[in-house]
XYZ file of C-alpha atoms in Angstrom:
404
model
C 0.141 0.088 0.398
C 1.452 3.697 -0.380
C 1.958 5.644 2.283
C -0.404 8.742 2.740
C 1.004 12.039 3.535
C -0.287 14.852 4.866
C 0.741 18.747 4.714
C 1.844 20.101 7.439
C 4.256 23.928 8.104
C 7.515 22.086 8.066
C 7.086 20.043 4.769
C 5.040 16.711 3.830
C 5.288 14.043 6.353
C 3.785 10.466 6.034
C 1.144 9.913 8.402
C 1.310 7.460 11.051
C -0.811 5.299 12.208
C -1.796 6.764 15.161
C -3.820 9.484 12.748
C -5.212 6.810 10.687
C -6.545 5.428 13.845
C -7.995 8.796 15.236
C -9.469 9.321 11.547
C -11.140 5.939 11.519
C -12.889 6.670 15.626
C -13.711 10.250 14.133
C -15.395 8.789 11.063
C -17.802 6.769 13.518
C -19.056 9.403 15.841
C -23.093 9.088 16.250
C -24.516 12.332 14.319
C -26.424 13.008 17.869
C -23.879 12.840 19.870
C -22.026 16.377 21.778
C -19.944 17.374 24.054
C -19.242 20.359 26.541
C -16.191 21.491 25.095
C -14.998 23.301 28.718
C -15.786 19.814 30.317
C -13.883 17.428 27.889
C -10.975 19.996 28.440
C -10.671 20.035 32.060
C -10.942 15.980 31.947
C -7.586 16.114 29.712
C -5.952 18.439 31.554
C -5.946 16.018 34.579
C -5.746 12.985 32.426
C -2.330 14.910 30.196
C -0.056 12.163 31.219
C -1.790 9.716 30.665
C -2.893 10.601 27.109
C 0.312 11.860 26.426
C 0.604 15.921 25.974
C 2.074 18.955 27.263
C 0.883 21.661 29.559
C 1.650 23.600 26.512
C 0.073 21.479 23.826
C -3.029 21.782 26.316
C -2.896 25.233 25.633
C -2.572 25.203 22.251
C -5.771 23.491 22.174
C -7.684 25.828 24.776
C -7.309 28.413 22.211
C -8.548 26.648 19.661
C -11.580 25.422 20.969
C -12.226 29.833 21.835
C -12.536 29.953 17.697
C -14.867 27.219 18.279
C -18.437 28.611 17.912
C -20.572 26.675 20.453
C -20.377 25.101 23.454
C -21.280 21.746 22.461
C -19.196 20.281 20.425
C -21.209 17.927 17.892
C -21.896 17.093 14.321
C -24.620 19.437 13.431
C -22.399 22.693 14.716
C -19.058 21.380 12.698
C -15.817 19.951 13.796
C -13.215 22.451 11.916
C -11.846 25.545 13.492
C -8.898 26.994 10.533
C -7.366 30.321 12.746
C -4.409 31.379 11.408
C -0.807 30.597 13.271
C -1.302 34.519 13.606
C -4.417 34.390 15.621
C -2.941 31.045 17.416
C -0.166 33.387 18.653
C -2.097 36.077 19.956
C -4.742 33.959 21.943
C -1.293 31.524 23.379
C 0.127 34.903 24.838
C 2.417 35.350 22.036
C 3.520 31.839 22.077
C 6.134 31.751 19.247
C 5.851 29.997 15.698
C 7.575 27.350 15.960
C 6.588 26.581 19.348
C 3.415 26.950 18.107
C 3.520 24.094 15.131
C 5.276 22.183 17.520
C 2.336 21.247 19.951
C 0.330 21.328 17.163
C 1.944 18.247 15.899
C 1.506 17.201 19.461
C -1.815 17.637 19.614
C -2.416 15.435 16.001
C 0.026 12.551 17.256
C -1.844 12.516 20.305
C -4.921 11.778 18.293
C -7.009 14.558 19.615
C -6.980 16.775 16.905
C -6.996 15.904 12.615
C -5.218 18.239 10.351
C -7.966 19.096 7.443
C -5.751 20.863 4.707
C -6.696 23.108 2.041
C -5.221 22.177 -1.425
C -2.985 25.132 -0.623
C -1.609 24.739 2.927
C -3.871 27.427 4.326
C -6.875 27.561 6.260
C -9.884 28.166 5.480
C -13.980 27.991 4.742
C -16.503 28.296 2.226
C -19.718 29.947 2.369
C -22.510 27.395 1.159
C -25.994 28.405 -0.767
C -27.524 29.609 2.383
C -25.034 31.931 3.461
C -23.371 29.161 6.480
C -20.231 26.865 6.726
C -19.348 25.173 4.173
C -16.279 22.947 3.156
C -13.795 23.901 5.882
C -10.064 23.838 6.472
C -7.721 23.510 9.939
C -7.965 21.397 12.119
C -10.625 19.086 13.216
C -12.122 19.217 17.101
C -14.134 15.146 16.200
C -11.454 13.249 17.718
C -12.463 15.321 21.559
C -15.932 13.796 20.720
C -14.737 10.290 19.066
C -12.567 9.535 22.409
C -14.602 11.801 25.675
C -15.492 8.831 27.411
C -11.993 7.407 27.506
C -10.929 10.764 28.392
C -13.462 10.817 31.619
C -12.199 7.686 32.432
C -8.642 8.446 32.500
C -8.916 11.758 34.102
C -11.188 9.967 36.822
C -8.614 7.375 37.490
C -6.051 10.282 38.392
C -8.171 11.786 40.603
C -9.070 8.771 42.212
C -5.037 8.530 42.313
C -4.801 11.830 42.993
C -7.125 11.276 46.298
C -5.213 7.685 47.332
C -1.904 9.382 47.374
C -3.373 12.264 49.848
C -5.419 9.808 52.397
C -2.135 7.626 51.977
C 0.290 11.135 52.957
C -2.310 12.134 56.115
C -1.910 8.125 56.699
C 2.002 8.236 57.462
C 1.566 12.636 58.661
C -0.726 10.856 61.851
C 1.178 8.132 62.324
C 4.982 9.898 61.657
C 3.658 12.226 64.740
C 2.286 9.362 67.274
C 5.527 7.690 66.713
C 8.081 10.948 67.676
C 5.067 11.277 70.384
C 5.610 7.820 72.328
C 9.175 8.411 71.946
C 9.059 11.496 73.639
C 7.011 10.221 76.577
C 9.451 7.073 76.781
C 12.131 9.411 77.156
C 10.969 12.251 79.381
C 9.062 9.145 81.504
C 12.547 7.693 82.326
C 10.746 4.031 81.111
C 14.027 1.828 80.260
C 13.741 1.016 76.517
C 16.549 1.425 73.618
C 14.735 4.297 73.274
C 17.654 6.001 71.511
C 18.096 3.471 69.297
C 14.296 3.364 68.238
C 14.553 6.695 67.897
C 17.486 6.534 65.650
C 15.795 4.166 63.175
C 12.530 5.798 63.020
C 14.991 8.635 61.618
C 16.339 6.147 58.906
C 12.800 5.079 57.965
C 11.619 8.746 57.642
C 14.718 10.310 55.709
C 14.121 6.891 53.260
C 10.852 8.505 51.948
C 12.141 10.337 47.945
C 11.133 14.484 48.483
C 7.880 13.306 45.960
C 7.004 9.526 46.830
C 4.667 7.371 44.804
C 2.353 6.002 46.322
C 3.488 2.541 46.380
C 6.584 4.274 48.181
C 4.597 5.439 50.195
C 2.406 2.267 51.138
C 5.571 0.804 51.729
C 6.683 2.877 54.057
C 3.596 3.021 55.930
C 3.489 -0.381 56.680
C 6.964 -0.511 58.102
C 5.826 2.009 60.385
C 2.596 1.590 61.967
C 4.330 -1.804 63.034
C 7.206 0.059 64.007
C 4.228 1.900 66.562
C 3.107 -1.407 67.023
C 6.434 -2.510 68.412
C 6.510 1.222 70.518
C 3.190 -0.300 72.071
C 4.107 -3.262 72.826
C 7.386 -2.308 74.476
C 5.365 0.214 76.570
C 2.963 -2.042 77.942
C 5.295 -4.808 79.056
C 7.894 -2.005 80.337
C 4.736 -0.670 82.100
C 3.358 -4.185 83.107
C 6.344 -5.185 84.709
C 6.728 -2.215 87.079
C 3.071 -2.487 88.160
C 3.567 -6.435 88.836
C 7.461 -5.699 90.324
C 5.876 -3.271 92.713
C 2.535 -5.517 93.365
C 5.190 -8.338 94.133
C 7.722 -6.077 96.865
C 4.117 -5.164 98.408
C 3.008 -8.017 99.050
C 5.963 -9.235 100.429
C 6.306 -6.690 102.839
C 2.917 -7.242 103.713
C 4.047 -11.330 104.328
C 6.525 -10.908 106.499
C 5.226 -7.772 108.022
C 1.535 -10.106 109.551
C 3.570 -13.161 110.216
C 4.946 -12.454 113.812
C 5.972 -16.177 113.861
C 8.208 -17.325 111.368
C 8.054 -20.706 109.790
C 11.685 -21.076 111.593
C 10.032 -20.859 114.714
C 6.574 -22.798 114.256
C 8.327 -26.166 113.000
C 11.281 -27.981 113.892
C 14.374 -26.574 111.357
C 15.395 -29.809 109.049
C 18.890 -30.398 107.252
C 19.245 -31.699 104.359
C 21.473 -34.908 103.887
C 24.900 -33.819 102.358
C 24.958 -34.475 98.905
C 21.335 -34.266 99.056
C 19.201 -31.917 96.084
C 16.948 -29.047 98.182
C 13.272 -29.626 96.557
C 12.735 -26.539 93.479
C 9.913 -24.877 94.455
C 7.193 -24.829 91.687
C 8.174 -22.213 88.883
C 4.934 -20.246 88.329
C 2.890 -20.537 85.483
C 3.139 -17.055 83.220
C 0.856 -16.108 80.724
C 3.353 -16.259 77.307
C 3.271 -12.278 75.658
C 1.190 -11.778 72.731
C 3.001 -11.977 69.588
C 4.614 -8.877 67.722
C 2.765 -7.660 64.149
C 3.364 -9.975 61.059
C 4.563 -7.165 58.450
C 7.151 -6.388 61.237
C 8.195 -9.879 61.522
C 8.296 -10.422 57.512
C 10.137 -7.109 57.682
C 13.037 -8.218 59.836
C 12.318 -12.526 58.837
C 12.670 -11.847 54.977
C 13.797 -15.112 54.643
C 11.545 -17.557 56.474
C 8.869 -16.607 53.188
C 10.538 -18.840 51.343
C 9.847 -21.743 53.699
C 6.160 -20.969 53.278
C 3.083 -22.392 51.697
C 3.833 -22.236 48.505
C 6.957 -19.933 48.442
C 4.927 -17.424 50.954
C 3.297 -16.567 54.226
C 0.387 -14.639 54.394
C -0.545 -15.132 58.324
C 0.651 -16.608 61.514
C -0.646 -19.929 60.131
C 2.071 -20.309 57.450
C 4.570 -18.814 59.590
C 3.984 -21.840 61.753
C 3.962 -23.917 59.620
C 7.185 -22.651 58.169
C 9.244 -22.746 61.632
C 8.200 -25.970 61.354
C 10.388 -26.851 58.551
C 12.683 -24.473 59.524
C 13.312 -26.063 63.055
C 14.276 -29.107 61.129
C 16.300 -27.936 58.939
C 17.965 -26.031 61.986
C 18.643 -29.051 63.980
C 16.313 -27.939 66.919
C 14.764 -30.875 68.127
C 11.183 -31.200 69.015
C 11.084 -31.067 72.602
C 13.044 -28.066 72.483
C 10.128 -26.531 70.080
C 7.347 -27.776 71.799
C 8.870 -26.338 75.326
C 9.383 -22.900 73.608
C 5.986 -22.828 71.860
C 4.831 -23.447 75.604
C 6.280 -20.810 77.276
C 6.311 -17.952 74.417
C 3.469 -18.813 72.718
C 3.155 -20.592 69.537
C 3.411 -17.311 67.194
C 6.307 -15.993 69.234
C 8.076 -19.348 68.875
C 7.647 -18.883 65.380
C 8.860 -15.518 64.864
C 11.850 -16.570 67.663
C 12.769 -19.292 64.880
C 12.796 -16.980 61.687
C 15.132 -14.641 63.456
C 17.752 -17.664 64.377
C 17.197 -18.435 60.581
C 17.862 -14.752 59.679
C 20.921 -14.618 62.391
C 22.178 -18.745 61.804
C 25.648 -17.552 59.991
C 26.167 -16.120 63.556
C 24.605 -19.093 66.136
C 26.593 -22.162 66.415
C 23.908 -24.812 68.126
C 20.580 -23.455 67.053
C 18.630 -26.007 69.818
C 20.465 -25.233 72.350
C 20.419 -21.379 71.640
C 16.334 -21.244 71.271
C 16.105 -23.316 74.891
C 18.563 -20.252 76.476
C 16.268 -17.709 75.240
C 13.407 -20.302 76.645
C 15.355 -20.258 79.784
C 15.413 -16.337 80.329
C 11.475 -15.741 78.748
C 10.351 -18.626 81.464
C 12.066 -16.346 83.932
C 10.897 -13.397 82.311
C 14.236 -11.781 81.116
C 14.179 -12.576 77.455
C 12.018 -9.716 74.750
C 11.615 -10.514 71.782
C 12.031 -6.715 70.954
C 14.521 -6.169 70.507
C 16.129 -8.767 68.333
C 13.332 -7.988 66.194
C 14.678 -4.406 66.377
C 17.843 -4.999 65.433
C 17.302 -7.653 62.477
C 14.873 -4.447 61.122
C 17.720 -2.525 61.598
C 19.843 -5.405 59.103
C 16.994 -5.514 56.841
C 14.193 -2.563 56.816
C 14.187 -0.166 53.870
C 16.704 2.653 54.954
C 19.401 -1.122 54.963
C 18.633 -1.640 51.534
C 18.211 1.462 50.246
C 22.091 1.812 51.647
C 23.202 -1.440 50.840
């Protein structure tokens, strides 16, 4: 097939497939269809990036629309406007001729207008026998009518994206504010904890966000910050509960001591164990297993365990616990040691500890012995999972990935 050409201020150029498609769609516009020219122009301004036009090109299109005699673009009103470049330059606030021609070409390439060139390349219209406009040469606005539904849908998509971006930004601001206040309270009240380290980690997380972040980047950081906020809240609750328990135990001890005027040694004969015999151990008090940390935070701190989940992924605590059973066997941890850890720490926390051990596998000689040691310390109330997760979050979090 012989290529078709269109005349332009730069000479003859081949017609692109986009131009052909634009002309094809414009020819299928229903005769009674219409669209408000300013409404479609506003939608186009919203969807400009998706359509592929610049602000300058939109300024030229705005000027073209001012030459259209009616507000409604319709077949009955004609589709062609035919201003000269001098007139267009005036209505684009003195845009230079070369810039004007370049942006007209961009509108044609984007399929928003169609050139209707006369034999001599001039833009004009002939009057018909009734005094109205007959044949016109210039720029046809028919594609705006043909693509009105598409452009409006793209504009709605862009607006929805902007609203989502704003919502994420607000949630991010509130989450940052909460974390800042919680750390300030902990420092002012002198609550024991790694608050300076947490402040440093928070600053690194915040610094990882670009100046103009995308919605995906904000969503990723928001997940990290919300998990970090949960860690701080859990740490504060644990410290407060520990202090209250310690104070109550101290008061109860003083109460028993003061309310018993006859110690046991005075009421019963003394008993000395035989040499070499071990005194009977007191029964260990039952402790309620601590609450688990957020799953998102565990997976951020321990990404290696994800590969062991069902189907190569982890989407719930059940998946993590199933993965922990496989990893436990891989690390050589005995079933009894893992079961004891589940009884003392709770199954979620025990699975989290297994994930941490897997992450630090190169630094641990005996995974089973290490787990038993942590279980004994947890039983005595001397082990907290928070600092271990914090250390791994610093190593594997977004701030570490950015600097790595």
